[in-house]
Amino acid sequence: MDVIVMAGGRGTRLGMGEKPCVQLLGFPLISYVIDALEKAENIDNIYVAVSQATPNTEIYVSNQYQGRVNVIETAGGDYVGDMIYAVENAGIKEPVMIIMSDLALITPELIDKIVDEYRECNKPALSVHVPISVCKNLGIRPDTVFHRDGNLIVPTGVNILDGKYIKQEQDDYNLIMDYPELALNINTANDLERCKNKLMERSGQSSK
């Protein structure tokens, strides 16, 4: 499955310049997402959607992943419009994963699991959510919350859509996954610190 990494937003809430290029333990946020995608068995071609708001992101990706990752320049400012443009520009007519560039804790194993779940759900689209309890345990206050079957769930910024019908509304399967790695996207300095601590825990280092 091909994937579009959405990296054209202004990221004004974080206030640290281009969000995909914000440094986390010496590496830009977007590198964590791309590196995980490259290691995932279910991912084929990787595209990064940038805009005029993220010129340094375009330079970084073009240099660091030359020949391995394709960069697509979108108009910027309209997430859905940019996503549609990127899918069409890439010529993707099959199911495609759409992922945010600030999910720095994402792992190859989770990416593969999401694709496997999509292949089993028998619907053209899939959206990944976490229970609100995952956000609460991390100390995160989510911007968007949905009610599903009596439960509160939070969208993660990972979706799969059928590229052939990218301009149409698609019947969507809500995949609910109890993983903090999917809940922690970077919108504030506190989010960045939480992410840093989680990565250091993962590598067995102390955050002190």
PDB file of C-alpha atoms in Angstrom:
ATOM      1  CA  MET A   1       0.000   0.000   0.000  1.00  0.00           C
ATOM      2  CA  ASP A   2       1.203   3.514  -0.837  1.00  0.00           C
ATOM      3  CA  VAL A   3       1.150   6.284   1.753  1.00  0.00           C
ATOM      4  CA  ILE A   4       0.842  10.065   1.782  1.00  0.00           C
ATOM      5  CA  VAL A   5       2.503  11.883   4.699  1.00  0.00           C
ATOM      6  CA  MET A   6       0.722  15.196   5.207  1.00  0.00           C
ATOM      7  CA  ALA A   7       3.380  17.831   5.924  1.00  0.00           C
ATOM      8  CA  GLY A   8       2.087  21.081   4.450  1.00  0.00           C
ATOM      9  CA  GLY A   9       0.382  22.679   7.441  1.00  0.00           C
ATOM     10  CA  ARG A  10       1.658  25.791   9.191  1.00  0.00           C
ATOM     11  CA  GLY A  11       1.781  24.251  12.668  1.00  0.00           C
ATOM     12  CA  THR A  12       1.160  27.614  14.293  1.00  0.00           C
ATOM     13  CA  ARG A  13      -0.019  26.187  17.633  1.00  0.00           C
ATOM     14  CA  LEU A  14       3.394  24.685  18.361  1.00  0.00           C
ATOM     15  CA  GLY A  15       5.121  27.970  17.537  1.00  0.00           C
ATOM     16  CA  MET A  16       8.490  26.430  16.659  1.00  0.00           C
ATOM     17  CA  GLY A  17       8.564  27.022  12.923  1.00  0.00           C
ATOM     18  CA  GLU A  18       7.728  24.251  10.460  1.00  0.00           C
ATOM     19  CA  LYS A  19       6.314  21.467  12.576  1.00  0.00           C
ATOM     20  CA  PRO A  20       7.664  18.557  10.476  1.00  0.00           C
ATOM     21  CA  CYS A  21      11.178  19.954  11.009  1.00  0.00           C
ATOM     22  CA  VAL A  22      10.883  20.539  14.774  1.00  0.00           C
ATOM     23  CA  GLN A  23      13.755  18.672  16.427  1.00  0.00           C
ATOM     24  CA  LEU A  24      13.088  15.740  18.739  1.00  0.00           C
ATOM     25  CA  LEU A  25      16.172  14.093  20.233  1.00  0.00           C
ATOM     26  CA  GLY A  26      18.250  15.461  17.361  1.00  0.00           C
ATOM     27  CA  PHE A  27      15.964  14.468  14.495  1.00  0.00           C
ATOM     28  CA  PRO A  28      13.038  16.240  12.786  1.00  0.00           C
ATOM     29  CA  LEU A  29       9.582  14.947  13.678  1.00  0.00           C
ATOM     30  CA  ILE A  30       8.826  13.835  10.143  1.00  0.00           C
ATOM     31  CA  SER A  31      11.872  11.540  10.095  1.00  0.00           C
ATOM     32  CA  TYR A  32      10.319   9.314  12.765  1.00  0.00           C
ATOM     33  CA  VAL A  33       7.214   8.809  10.626  1.00  0.00           C
ATOM     34  CA  ILE A  34       9.104   8.184   7.381  1.00  0.00           C
ATOM     35  CA  ASP A  35      11.582   5.811   9.042  1.00  0.00           C
ATOM     36  CA  ALA A  36       8.731   3.750  10.497  1.00  0.00           C
ATOM     37  CA  LEU A  37       6.957   3.649   7.132  1.00  0.00           C
ATOM     38  CA  GLU A  38      10.130   2.501   5.372  1.00  0.00           C
ATOM     39  CA  LYS A  39      10.461  -0.400   7.809  1.00  0.00           C
ATOM     40  CA  ALA A  40       6.813  -1.461   7.543  1.00  0.00           C
ATOM     41  CA  GLU A  41       6.284  -4.557   5.416  1.00  0.00           C
ATOM     42  CA  ASN A  42       2.872  -3.441   4.126  1.00  0.00           C
ATOM     43  CA  ILE A  43       4.022  -0.061   2.769  1.00  0.00           C
ATOM     44  CA  ASP A  44       5.225   0.420  -0.811  1.00  0.00           C
ATOM     45  CA  ASN A  45       5.696   3.963  -2.141  1.00  0.00           C
ATOM     46  CA  ILE A  46       5.988   6.909   0.261  1.00  0.00           C
ATOM     47  CA  TYR A  47       4.889  10.411  -0.743  1.00  0.00           C
ATOM     48  CA  VAL A  48       5.268  13.552   1.364  1.00  0.00           C
ATOM     49  CA  ALA A  49       2.782  16.376   0.715  1.00  0.00           C
ATOM     50  CA  VAL A  50       4.400  19.749   1.414  1.00  0.00           C
ATOM     51  CA  SER A  51       3.386  23.338   0.670  1.00  0.00           C
ATOM     52  CA  GLN A  52       4.834  26.833   0.482  1.00  0.00           C
ATOM     53  CA  ALA A  53       4.466  26.927   4.277  1.00  0.00           C
ATOM     54  CA  THR A  54       6.968  24.061   4.679  1.00  0.00           C
ATOM     55  CA  PRO A  55       9.948  24.751   2.346  1.00  0.00           C
ATOM     56  CA  ASN A  56      12.515  23.394   4.817  1.00  0.00           C
ATOM     57  CA  THR A  57      10.551  20.175   5.080  1.00  0.00           C
ATOM     58  CA  GLU A  58      10.713  19.781   1.310  1.00  0.00           C
ATOM     59  CA  ILE A  59      14.484  20.370   1.348  1.00  0.00           C
ATOM     60  CA  TYR A  60      15.060  17.952   4.228  1.00  0.00           C
ATOM     61  CA  VAL A  61      12.986  15.132   2.756  1.00  0.00           C
ATOM     62  CA  SER A  62      14.427  15.598  -0.739  1.00  0.00           C
ATOM     63  CA  ASN A  63      17.992  15.438   0.574  1.00  0.00           C
ATOM     64  CA  GLN A  64      17.639  12.856   3.328  1.00  0.00           C
ATOM     65  CA  TYR A  65      15.432  10.393   1.436  1.00  0.00           C
ATOM     66  CA  GLN A  66      16.554  11.064  -2.122  1.00  0.00           C
ATOM     67  CA  GLY A  67      15.347   8.360  -4.472  1.00  0.00           C
ATOM     68  CA  ARG A  68      13.266   6.706  -1.736  1.00  0.00           C
ATOM     69  CA  VAL A  69      10.521   9.229  -0.940  1.00  0.00           C
ATOM     70  CA  ASN A  70       8.555  11.354  -3.407  1.00  0.00           C
ATOM     71  CA  VAL A  71       7.736  14.978  -2.579  1.00  0.00           C
ATOM     72  CA  ILE A  72       4.500  16.581  -3.808  1.00  0.00           C
ATOM     73  CA  GLU A  73       3.925  20.321  -3.439  1.00  0.00           C
ATOM     74  CA  THR A  74       0.324  21.195  -2.637  1.00  0.00           C
ATOM     75  CA  ALA A  75      -1.405  24.567  -2.329  1.00  0.00           C
ATOM     76  CA  GLY A  76      -1.450  24.385   1.478  1.00  0.00           C
ATOM     77  CA  GLY A  77      -4.086  25.640   3.904  1.00  0.00           C
ATOM     78  CA  ASP A  78      -6.815  23.130   3.071  1.00  0.00           C
ATOM     79  CA  TYR A  79      -6.049  19.677   4.493  1.00  0.00           C
ATOM     80  CA  VAL A  80      -8.673  17.774   2.516  1.00  0.00           C
ATOM     81  CA  GLY A  81      -7.916  19.634  -0.724  1.00  0.00           C
ATOM     82  CA  ASP A  82      -4.195  19.057  -0.309  1.00  0.00           C
ATOM     83  CA  MET A  83      -4.770  15.380   0.415  1.00  0.00           C
ATOM     84  CA  ILE A  84      -6.921  14.909  -2.673  1.00  0.00           C
ATOM     85  CA  TYR A  85      -4.390  16.757  -4.815  1.00  0.00           C
ATOM     86  CA  ALA A  86      -1.514  14.626  -3.482  1.00  0.00           C
ATOM     87  CA  VAL A  87      -3.330  11.349  -4.152  1.00  0.00           C
ATOM     88  CA  GLU A  88      -4.251  12.421  -7.680  1.00  0.00           C
ATOM     89  CA  ASN A  89      -0.775  13.821  -8.382  1.00  0.00           C
ATOM     90  CA  ALA A  90       0.762  10.529  -7.280  1.00  0.00           C
ATOM     91  CA  GLY A  91      -1.617   8.661  -9.592  1.00  0.00           C
ATOM     92  CA  ILE A  92      -2.815   6.375  -6.814  1.00  0.00           C
ATOM     93  CA  LYS A  93      -5.913   4.401  -7.822  1.00  0.00           C
ATOM     94  CA  GLU A  94      -5.723   1.825  -5.038  1.00  0.00           C
ATOM     95  CA  PRO A  95      -6.213   2.096  -1.270  1.00  0.00           C
ATOM     96  CA  VAL A  96      -3.770   4.623   0.200  1.00  0.00           C
ATOM     97  CA  MET A  97      -2.790   5.436   3.770  1.00  0.00           C
ATOM     98  CA  ILE A  98      -2.905   9.083   4.854  1.00  0.00           C
ATOM     99  CA  ILE A  99      -0.828   9.910   7.924  1.00  0.00           C
ATOM    100  CA  MET A 100       0.180  13.068   9.777  1.00  0.00           C
ATOM    101  CA  SER A 101       3.855  14.046   9.921  1.00  0.00           C
ATOM    102  CA  ASP A 102       3.911  14.538  13.700  1.00  0.00           C
ATOM    103  CA  LEU A 103       3.087  11.017  14.928  1.00  0.00           C
ATOM    104  CA  ALA A 104       6.659  10.499  16.063  1.00  0.00           C
ATOM    105  CA  LEU A 105       5.899   7.417  18.191  1.00  0.00           C
ATOM    106  CA  ILE A 106       4.391   5.408  15.335  1.00  0.00           C
ATOM    107  CA  THR A 107       6.046   2.022  14.769  1.00  0.00           C
ATOM    108  CA  PRO A 108       6.367  -0.252  11.726  1.00  0.00           C
ATOM    109  CA  GLU A 109       4.400  -2.910  13.610  1.00  0.00           C
ATOM    110  CA  LEU A 110       1.452  -0.571  14.189  1.00  0.00           C
ATOM    111  CA  ILE A 111       1.471   0.552  10.564  1.00  0.00           C
ATOM    112  CA  ASP A 112       1.392  -3.057   9.381  1.00  0.00           C
ATOM    113  CA  LYS A 113      -1.399  -3.890  11.829  1.00  0.00           C
ATOM    114  CA  ILE A 114      -3.527  -0.985  10.543  1.00  0.00           C
ATOM    115  CA  VAL A 115      -3.093  -2.132   6.941  1.00  0.00           C
ATOM    116  CA  ASP A 116      -3.958  -5.721   7.912  1.00  0.00           C
ATOM    117  CA  GLU A 117      -7.101  -4.508   9.697  1.00  0.00           C
ATOM    118  CA  TYR A 118      -8.096  -2.529   6.611  1.00  0.00           C
ATOM    119  CA  ARG A 119      -7.776  -5.599   4.419  1.00  0.00           C
ATOM    120  CA  GLU A 120     -10.159  -7.460   6.729  1.00  0.00           C
ATOM    121  CA  CYS A 121     -12.790  -4.732   7.260  1.00  0.00           C
ATOM    122  CA  ASN A 122     -14.478  -4.994   3.833  1.00  0.00           C
ATOM    123  CA  LYS A 123     -15.055  -1.248   3.571  1.00  0.00           C
ATOM    124  CA  PRO A 124     -13.454   1.267   1.185  1.00  0.00           C
ATOM    125  CA  ALA A 125     -12.209   3.527   3.994  1.00  0.00           C
ATOM    126  CA  LEU A 126     -10.806   3.141   7.492  1.00  0.00           C
ATOM    127  CA  SER A 127     -10.119   5.726  10.179  1.00  0.00           C
ATOM    128  CA  VAL A 128      -7.964   4.990  13.224  1.00  0.00           C
ATOM    129  CA  HIS A 129      -9.090   6.162  16.668  1.00  0.00           C
ATOM    130  CA  VAL A 130      -7.998   5.695  20.258  1.00  0.00           C
ATOM    131  CA  PRO A 131     -10.279   5.525  23.313  1.00  0.00           C
ATOM    132  CA  ILE A 132     -10.326   8.840  25.159  1.00  0.00           C
ATOM    133  CA  SER A 133      -8.849   7.026  28.168  1.00  0.00           C
ATOM    134  CA  VAL A 134      -5.554   6.713  26.276  1.00  0.00           C
ATOM    135  CA  CYS A 135      -5.388  10.501  25.915  1.00  0.00           C
ATOM    136  CA  LYS A 136      -6.277  11.034  29.564  1.00  0.00           C
ATOM    137  CA  ASN A 137      -3.529   8.651  30.674  1.00  0.00           C
ATOM    138  CA  LEU A 138      -1.041  10.710  28.655  1.00  0.00           C
ATOM    139  CA  GLY A 139      -2.343  13.993  30.058  1.00  0.00           C
ATOM    140  CA  ILE A 140      -3.599  15.095  26.626  1.00  0.00           C
ATOM    141  CA  ARG A 141      -6.760  17.114  26.035  1.00  0.00           C
ATOM    142  CA  PRO A 142      -7.965  16.112  22.542  1.00  0.00           C
ATOM    143  CA  ASP A 143      -9.396  18.685  20.145  1.00  0.00           C
ATOM    144  CA  THR A 144     -11.916  16.292  18.598  1.00  0.00           C
ATOM    145  CA  VAL A 145     -13.953  13.564  20.282  1.00  0.00           C
ATOM    146  CA  PHE A 146     -16.581  11.277  18.724  1.00  0.00           C
ATOM    147  CA  HIS A 147     -19.288   9.122  20.303  1.00  0.00           C
ATOM    148  CA  ARG A 148     -19.291   5.533  19.035  1.00  0.00           C
ATOM    149  CA  ASP A 149     -21.436   2.795  20.571  1.00  0.00           C
ATOM    150  CA  GLY A 150     -21.546   4.549  23.915  1.00  0.00           C
ATOM    151  CA  ASN A 151     -17.804   5.212  23.994  1.00  0.00           C
ATOM    152  CA  LEU A 152     -15.730   8.343  23.460  1.00  0.00           C
ATOM    153  CA  ILE A 153     -13.033   7.964  20.807  1.00  0.00           C
ATOM    154  CA  VAL A 154     -10.407  10.329  19.426  1.00  0.00           C
ATOM    155  CA  PRO A 155      -9.173  10.431  15.789  1.00  0.00           C
ATOM    156  CA  THR A 156      -5.434   9.845  15.411  1.00  0.00           C
ATOM    157  CA  GLY A 157      -4.695  11.345  11.994  1.00  0.00           C
ATOM    158  CA  VAL A 158      -4.245   7.953  10.313  1.00  0.00           C
ATOM    159  CA  ASN A 159      -6.718   7.001   7.592  1.00  0.00           C
ATOM    160  CA  ILE A 160      -6.952   4.665   4.621  1.00  0.00           C
ATOM    161  CA  LEU A 161      -9.018   5.677   1.594  1.00  0.00           C
ATOM    162  CA  ASP A 162      -9.628   4.220  -1.835  1.00  0.00           C
ATOM    163  CA  GLY A 163      -7.609   6.418  -4.194  1.00  0.00           C
ATOM    164  CA  LYS A 164      -9.918   5.598  -7.076  1.00  0.00           C
ATOM    165  CA  TYR A 165     -12.749   7.473  -5.353  1.00  0.00           C
ATOM    166  CA  ILE A 166     -10.691  10.053  -3.474  1.00  0.00           C
ATOM    167  CA  LYS A 167     -13.104  12.909  -4.260  1.00  0.00           C
ATOM    168  CA  GLN A 168     -16.118  10.993  -3.001  1.00  0.00           C
ATOM    169  CA  GLU A 169     -17.394  10.299   0.495  1.00  0.00           C
ATOM    170  CA  GLN A 170     -16.468   6.720   1.374  1.00  0.00           C
ATOM    171  CA  ASP A 171     -18.067   4.244   3.761  1.00  0.00           C
ATOM    172  CA  ASP A 172     -15.727   4.329   6.742  1.00  0.00           C
ATOM    173  CA  TYR A 173     -14.731   1.675   9.279  1.00  0.00           C
ATOM    174  CA  ASN A 174     -13.741   3.047  12.702  1.00  0.00           C
ATOM    175  CA  LEU A 175     -10.730   1.098  13.910  1.00  0.00           C
ATOM    176  CA  ILE A 176     -10.264   1.683  17.648  1.00  0.00           C
ATOM    177  CA  MET A 177      -6.760   0.889  18.889  1.00  0.00           C
ATOM    178  CA  ASP A 178      -5.621   1.180  22.492  1.00  0.00           C
ATOM    179  CA  TYR A 179      -2.108   2.455  21.750  1.00  0.00           C
ATOM    180  CA  PRO A 180      -0.558   5.651  23.170  1.00  0.00           C
ATOM    181  CA  GLU A 181       1.769   5.736  20.145  1.00  0.00           C
ATOM    182  CA  LEU A 182      -1.250   6.727  18.054  1.00  0.00           C
ATOM    183  CA  ALA A 183      -2.582   9.314  20.485  1.00  0.00           C
ATOM    184  CA  LEU A 184       0.481  11.513  20.857  1.00  0.00           C
ATOM    185  CA  ASN A 185       0.735  13.939  17.974  1.00  0.00           C
ATOM    186  CA  ILE A 186       2.690  17.144  18.549  1.00  0.00           C
ATOM    187  CA  ASN A 187       0.650  20.317  18.967  1.00  0.00           C
ATOM    188  CA  THR A 188       2.279  21.916  22.027  1.00  0.00           C
ATOM    189  CA  ALA A 189       5.648  22.097  23.765  1.00  0.00           C
ATOM    190  CA  ASN A 190       4.228  19.752  26.416  1.00  0.00           C
ATOM    191  CA  ASP A 191       3.355  17.218  23.716  1.00  0.00           C
ATOM    192  CA  LEU A 192       6.922  17.417  22.450  1.00  0.00           C
ATOM    193  CA  GLU A 193       8.261  16.759  25.956  1.00  0.00           C
ATOM    194  CA  ARG A 194       5.891  13.821  26.450  1.00  0.00           C
ATOM    195  CA  CYS A 195       7.017  12.373  23.138  1.00  0.00           C
ATOM    196  CA  LYS A 196      10.672  12.820  24.083  1.00  0.00           C
ATOM    197  CA  ASN A 197      10.134  10.978  27.363  1.00  0.00           C
ATOM    198  CA  LYS A 198       8.299   8.114  25.633  1.00  0.00           C
ATOM    199  CA  LEU A 199      11.071   7.713  23.056  1.00  0.00           C
ATOM    200  CA  MET A 200      13.696   7.677  25.777  1.00  0.00           C
ATOM    201  CA  GLU A 201      11.722   5.081  27.713  1.00  0.00           C
ATOM    202  CA  ARG A 202      11.505   2.992  24.544  1.00  0.00           C
ATOM    203  CA  SER A 203      15.277   3.123  24.091  1.00  0.00           C
ATOM    204  CA  GLY A 204      15.932   2.437  27.775  1.00  0.00           C
ATOM    205  CA  GLN A 205      17.341   5.892  28.496  1.00  0.00           C
ATOM    206  CA  SER A 206      16.457   8.148  31.401  1.00  0.00           C
ATOM    207  CA  SER A 207      14.751  11.478  30.764  1.00  0.00           C
ATOM    208  CA  LYS A 208      16.545  13.003  33.720  1.00  0.00           C
TER     209      LYS A 208
END
